[in-house]
Coordinates of C-alpha atoms and ligand atoms in Angstrom, one line a residue:
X1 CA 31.8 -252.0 -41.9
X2 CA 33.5 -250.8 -45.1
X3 CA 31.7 -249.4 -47.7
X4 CA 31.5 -252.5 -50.7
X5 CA 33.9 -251.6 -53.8
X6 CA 31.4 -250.4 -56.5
X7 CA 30.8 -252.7 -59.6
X8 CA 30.1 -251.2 -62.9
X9 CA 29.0 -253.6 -65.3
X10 CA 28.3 -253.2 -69.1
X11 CA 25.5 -255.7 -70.6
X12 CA 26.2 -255.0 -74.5
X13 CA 22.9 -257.2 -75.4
X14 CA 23.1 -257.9 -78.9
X15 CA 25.3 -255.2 -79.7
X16 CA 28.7 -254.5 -81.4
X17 CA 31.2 -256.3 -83.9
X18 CA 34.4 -257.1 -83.5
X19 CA 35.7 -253.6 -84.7
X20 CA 33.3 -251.9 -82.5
X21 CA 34.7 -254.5 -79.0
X22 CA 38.6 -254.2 -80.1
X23 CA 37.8 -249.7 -79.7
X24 CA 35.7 -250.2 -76.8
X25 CA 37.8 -252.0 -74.9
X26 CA 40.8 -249.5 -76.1
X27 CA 39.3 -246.9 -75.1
X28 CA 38.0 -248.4 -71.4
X29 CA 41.2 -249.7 -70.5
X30 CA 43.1 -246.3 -71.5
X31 CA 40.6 -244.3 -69.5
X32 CA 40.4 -246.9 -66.4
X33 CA 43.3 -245.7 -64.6
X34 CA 42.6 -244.6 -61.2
X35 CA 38.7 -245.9 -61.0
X36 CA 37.5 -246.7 -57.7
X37 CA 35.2 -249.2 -59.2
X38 CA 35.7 -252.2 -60.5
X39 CA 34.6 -253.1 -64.7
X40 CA 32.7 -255.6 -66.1
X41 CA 32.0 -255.9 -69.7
X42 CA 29.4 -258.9 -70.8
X43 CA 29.8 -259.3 -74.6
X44 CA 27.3 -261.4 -76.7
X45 CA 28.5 -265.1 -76.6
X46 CA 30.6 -264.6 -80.3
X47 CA 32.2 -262.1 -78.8
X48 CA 33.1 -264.0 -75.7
X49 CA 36.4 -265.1 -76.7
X50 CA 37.5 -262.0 -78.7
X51 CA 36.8 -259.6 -75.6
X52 CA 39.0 -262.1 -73.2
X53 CA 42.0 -261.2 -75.6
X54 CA 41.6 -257.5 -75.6
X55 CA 41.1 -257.7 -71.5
X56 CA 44.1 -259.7 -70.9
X57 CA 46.1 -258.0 -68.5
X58 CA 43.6 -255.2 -68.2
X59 CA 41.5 -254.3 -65.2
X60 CA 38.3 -255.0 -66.9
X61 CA 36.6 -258.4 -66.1
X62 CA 34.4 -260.6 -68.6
X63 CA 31.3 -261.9 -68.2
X64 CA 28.4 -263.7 -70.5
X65 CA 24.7 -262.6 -71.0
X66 CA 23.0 -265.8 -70.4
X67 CA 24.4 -269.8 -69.4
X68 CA 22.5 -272.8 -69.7
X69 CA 21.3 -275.2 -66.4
X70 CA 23.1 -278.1 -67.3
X71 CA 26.8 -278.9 -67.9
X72 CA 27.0 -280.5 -71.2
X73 CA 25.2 -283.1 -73.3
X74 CA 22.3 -282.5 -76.0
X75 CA 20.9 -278.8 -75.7
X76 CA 21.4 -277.3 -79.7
X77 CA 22.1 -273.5 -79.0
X78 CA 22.9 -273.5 -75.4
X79 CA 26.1 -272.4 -74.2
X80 CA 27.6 -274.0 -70.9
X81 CA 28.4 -272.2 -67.8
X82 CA 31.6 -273.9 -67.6
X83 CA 32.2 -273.2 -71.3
X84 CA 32.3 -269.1 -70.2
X85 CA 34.4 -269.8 -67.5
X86 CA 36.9 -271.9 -70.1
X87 CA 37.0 -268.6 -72.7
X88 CA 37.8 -266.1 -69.9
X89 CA 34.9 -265.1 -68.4
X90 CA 34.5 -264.7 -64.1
X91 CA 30.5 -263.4 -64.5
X92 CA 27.4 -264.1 -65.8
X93 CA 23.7 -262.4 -66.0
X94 CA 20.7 -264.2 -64.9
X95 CA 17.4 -264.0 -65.3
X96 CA 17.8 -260.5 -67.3
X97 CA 13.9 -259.2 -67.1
X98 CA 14.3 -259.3 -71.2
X99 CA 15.1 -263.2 -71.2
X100 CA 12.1 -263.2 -68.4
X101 CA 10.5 -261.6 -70.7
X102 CA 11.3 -262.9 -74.2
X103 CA 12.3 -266.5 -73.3
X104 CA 9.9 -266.8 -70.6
X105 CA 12.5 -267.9 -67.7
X106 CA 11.0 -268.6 -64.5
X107 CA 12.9 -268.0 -60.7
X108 CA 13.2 -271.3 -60.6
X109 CA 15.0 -271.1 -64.2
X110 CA 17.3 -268.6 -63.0
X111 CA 18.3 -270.2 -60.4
X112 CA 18.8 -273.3 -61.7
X113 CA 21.5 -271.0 -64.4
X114 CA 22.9 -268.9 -60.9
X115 CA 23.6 -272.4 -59.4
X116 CA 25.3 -273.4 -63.0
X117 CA 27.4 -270.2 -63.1
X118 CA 28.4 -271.2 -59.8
X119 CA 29.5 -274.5 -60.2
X120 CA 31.4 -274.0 -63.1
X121 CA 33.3 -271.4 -60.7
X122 CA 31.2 -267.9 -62.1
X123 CA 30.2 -265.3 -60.0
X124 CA 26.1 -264.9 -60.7
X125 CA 24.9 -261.3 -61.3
X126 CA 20.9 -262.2 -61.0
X127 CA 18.8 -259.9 -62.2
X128 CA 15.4 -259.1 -60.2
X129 CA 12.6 -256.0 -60.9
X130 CA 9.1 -255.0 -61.2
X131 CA 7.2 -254.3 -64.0
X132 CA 5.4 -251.1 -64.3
X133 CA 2.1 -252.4 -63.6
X134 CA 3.0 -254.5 -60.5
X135 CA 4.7 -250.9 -59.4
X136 CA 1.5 -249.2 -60.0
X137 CA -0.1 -252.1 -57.9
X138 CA 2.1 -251.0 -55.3
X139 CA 3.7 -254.4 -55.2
X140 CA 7.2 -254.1 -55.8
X141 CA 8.8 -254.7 -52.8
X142 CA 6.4 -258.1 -53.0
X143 CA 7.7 -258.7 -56.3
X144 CA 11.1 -258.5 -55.9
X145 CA 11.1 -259.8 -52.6
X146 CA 9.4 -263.0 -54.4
X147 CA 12.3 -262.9 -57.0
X148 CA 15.2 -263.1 -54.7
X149 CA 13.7 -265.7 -52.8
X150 CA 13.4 -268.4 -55.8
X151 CA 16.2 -267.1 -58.0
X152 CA 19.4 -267.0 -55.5
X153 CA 20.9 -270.4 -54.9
X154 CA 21.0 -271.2 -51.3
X155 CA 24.7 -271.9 -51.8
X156 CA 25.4 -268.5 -52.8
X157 CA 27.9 -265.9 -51.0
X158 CA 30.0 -262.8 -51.5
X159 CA 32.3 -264.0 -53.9
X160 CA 29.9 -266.4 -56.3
X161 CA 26.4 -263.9 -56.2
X162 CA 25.5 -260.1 -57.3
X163 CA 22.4 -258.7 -57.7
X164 CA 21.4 -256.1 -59.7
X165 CA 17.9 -254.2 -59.0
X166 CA 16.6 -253.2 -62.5
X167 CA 12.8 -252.2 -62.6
X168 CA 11.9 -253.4 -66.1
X169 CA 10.0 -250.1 -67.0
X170 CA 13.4 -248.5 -66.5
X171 CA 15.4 -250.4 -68.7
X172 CA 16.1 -248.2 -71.9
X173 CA 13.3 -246.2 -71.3
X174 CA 15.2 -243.0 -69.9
X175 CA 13.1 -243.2 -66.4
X176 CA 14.2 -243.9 -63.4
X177 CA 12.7 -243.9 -59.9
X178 CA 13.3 -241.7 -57.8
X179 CA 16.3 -241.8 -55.2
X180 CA 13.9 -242.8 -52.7
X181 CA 12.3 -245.5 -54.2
X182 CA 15.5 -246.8 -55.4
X183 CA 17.1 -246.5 -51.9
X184 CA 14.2 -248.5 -50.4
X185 CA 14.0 -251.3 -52.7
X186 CA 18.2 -251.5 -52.4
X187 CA 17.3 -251.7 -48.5
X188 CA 15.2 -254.5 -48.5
X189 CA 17.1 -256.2 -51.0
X190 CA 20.5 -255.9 -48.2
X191 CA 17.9 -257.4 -45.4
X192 CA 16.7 -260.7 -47.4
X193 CA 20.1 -261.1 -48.1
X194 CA 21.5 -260.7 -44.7
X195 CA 19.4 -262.9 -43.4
X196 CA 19.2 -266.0 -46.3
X197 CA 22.8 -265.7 -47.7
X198 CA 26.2 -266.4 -46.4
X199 CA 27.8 -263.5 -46.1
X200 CA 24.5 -261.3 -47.3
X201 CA 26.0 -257.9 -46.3
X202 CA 29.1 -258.4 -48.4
X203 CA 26.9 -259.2 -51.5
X204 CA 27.2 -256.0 -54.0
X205 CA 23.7 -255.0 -54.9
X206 CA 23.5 -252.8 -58.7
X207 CA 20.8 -250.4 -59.7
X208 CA 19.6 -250.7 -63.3
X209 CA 17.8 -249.1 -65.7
X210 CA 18.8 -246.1 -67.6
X211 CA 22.1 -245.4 -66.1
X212 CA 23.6 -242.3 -67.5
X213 CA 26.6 -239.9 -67.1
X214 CA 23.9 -237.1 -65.8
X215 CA 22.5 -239.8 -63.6
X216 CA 24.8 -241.5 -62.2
X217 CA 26.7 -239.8 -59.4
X218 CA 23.2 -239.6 -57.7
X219 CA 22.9 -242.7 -58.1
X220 CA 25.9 -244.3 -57.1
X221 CA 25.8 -242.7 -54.4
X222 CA 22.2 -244.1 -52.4
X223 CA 22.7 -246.5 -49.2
X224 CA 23.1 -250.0 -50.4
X225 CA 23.7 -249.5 -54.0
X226 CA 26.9 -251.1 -55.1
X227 CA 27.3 -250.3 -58.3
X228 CA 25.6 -250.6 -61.6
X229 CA 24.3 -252.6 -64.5
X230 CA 24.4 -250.7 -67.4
X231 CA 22.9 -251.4 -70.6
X232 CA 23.1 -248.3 -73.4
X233 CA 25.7 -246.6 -72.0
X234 CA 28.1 -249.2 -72.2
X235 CA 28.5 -249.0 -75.7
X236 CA 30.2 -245.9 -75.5
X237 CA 33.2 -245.6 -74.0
X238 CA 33.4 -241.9 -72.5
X239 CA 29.7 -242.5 -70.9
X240 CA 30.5 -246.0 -69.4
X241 CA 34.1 -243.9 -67.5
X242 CA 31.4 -241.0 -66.8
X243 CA 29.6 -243.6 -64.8
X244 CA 32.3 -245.5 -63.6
X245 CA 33.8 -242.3 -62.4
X246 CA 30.9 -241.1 -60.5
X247 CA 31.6 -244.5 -58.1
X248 CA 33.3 -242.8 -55.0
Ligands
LIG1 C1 20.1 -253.4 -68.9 O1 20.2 -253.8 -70.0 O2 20.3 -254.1 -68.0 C2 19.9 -252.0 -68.7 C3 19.8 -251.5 -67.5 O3 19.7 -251.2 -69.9 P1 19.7 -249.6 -69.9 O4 20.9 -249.1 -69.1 O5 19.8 -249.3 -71.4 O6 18.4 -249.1 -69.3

């Protein structure tokens, strides 16, 4: 089977201005030329609209942070799947372990916003990942395993779903685990979605958690990982291309 075209994705959290998303995406799109990756930049919601302007006609897609579960109506300060997909965007993060975290989402949450995303015509990126102390328990593949099976929409397939691995205690930390661990934990994640997802082993998987240009080709380059989620690093351009770059 071909090898899946590597995502790079850049989740800006609640980063950046308008001066500092009108240089960023400058400088991306002039140094994208050639990439055999594919870019995603995910803005906060202001920023939304802005960042669909300076994409247009650029090979850098847009995606959102967060979407609410329901489609319209009476929900002050939630922002509607369909809404992203109206300002330009084609992706969305779910279940981020810092809105697990600090908004207390649940799977069933996230799903409910991955099945959203995906009416309203978004491809999902759903996040999944251990903390440090179920790693140190030894139940991470447990964990994640649990994750995927509550937070992926039943209707999902290639086109509509991503997932990206992050272990929470790697996320701006500067640790990572090692290549082994990584490459495991990508494995299982490929054979619970062959088997419960249309299309499973088309379905890119990303590693997250401390991504970096001195990282990244070793990285990018373990069995079943497809790419990246990228959190720091994607506010600057040159690292972002460094990891972009180290997709073969
Ligand atoms: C993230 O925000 O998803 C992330 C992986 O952050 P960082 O790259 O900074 O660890």
């Amino acid at each position: 089977m071909a090898a899946l075209r590597h995502l790079v994705a850049g989740n800006w959290k609640m980063n950046g201005s308008r001066a500092m998303a009108a240089q960023l995406i400058a400088e991306l799109s002039a140094g994208s030329a050639g990439l055999a990756c594919d870019l995603l930049v995910c803005p906060p919601f202001p920023y939304v609209p802005i960042v669909a302007d300076l994409v247009k006609g650029k090979a850098i897609a847009l995606g959102a942070q967060d979407c609410a579960t329901k489609e319209s109506g009476a929900h002050t300060g939630d922002v509607a799947a369909g809404m992203l997909k109206d300002c330009g965007c084609s992706h969305v993060l779910v279940g981020h372990s810092e809105r697990r975290a600090d908004h207390g989402e649940t799977s069933a949450e996230v799903a409910a916003k991955a099945t959203a995303a995906q009416a309203a015509g978004l491809c999902a990126v759903v996040c999944v990942g251990e903390t440090e102390a179920q790693r140190d328990a030894g139940d991470t593949l447990k964990i994640v395993e649990s994750q995927i099976a509550n937070s992926i929409p039943t209707a999902s397939n290639a086109a509509n779903l991503v997932v990206a691995y992050e272990p929470v205690w790697a996320i701006g930390t500067g640790r990572t685990p090692t290549i082994g661990d990584v490459e495991v934990v990508h494995r299982h994640i490929r054979k619970l979605l062959a088997a419960g997802v249309q299309g499973g082993t088309q379905v890119r998987i990303l590693y997250g958690g401390s991504v970096k240009p001195a990282n990244a080709a070793e990285l990018m380059a373990v069995a079943e990982v497809n790419g990246a989620l990228v959190g720091g690093a994607s506010l600057k351009a040159a690292d972002f291309l460094a990891i972009a770059t180290a997709c073969r």
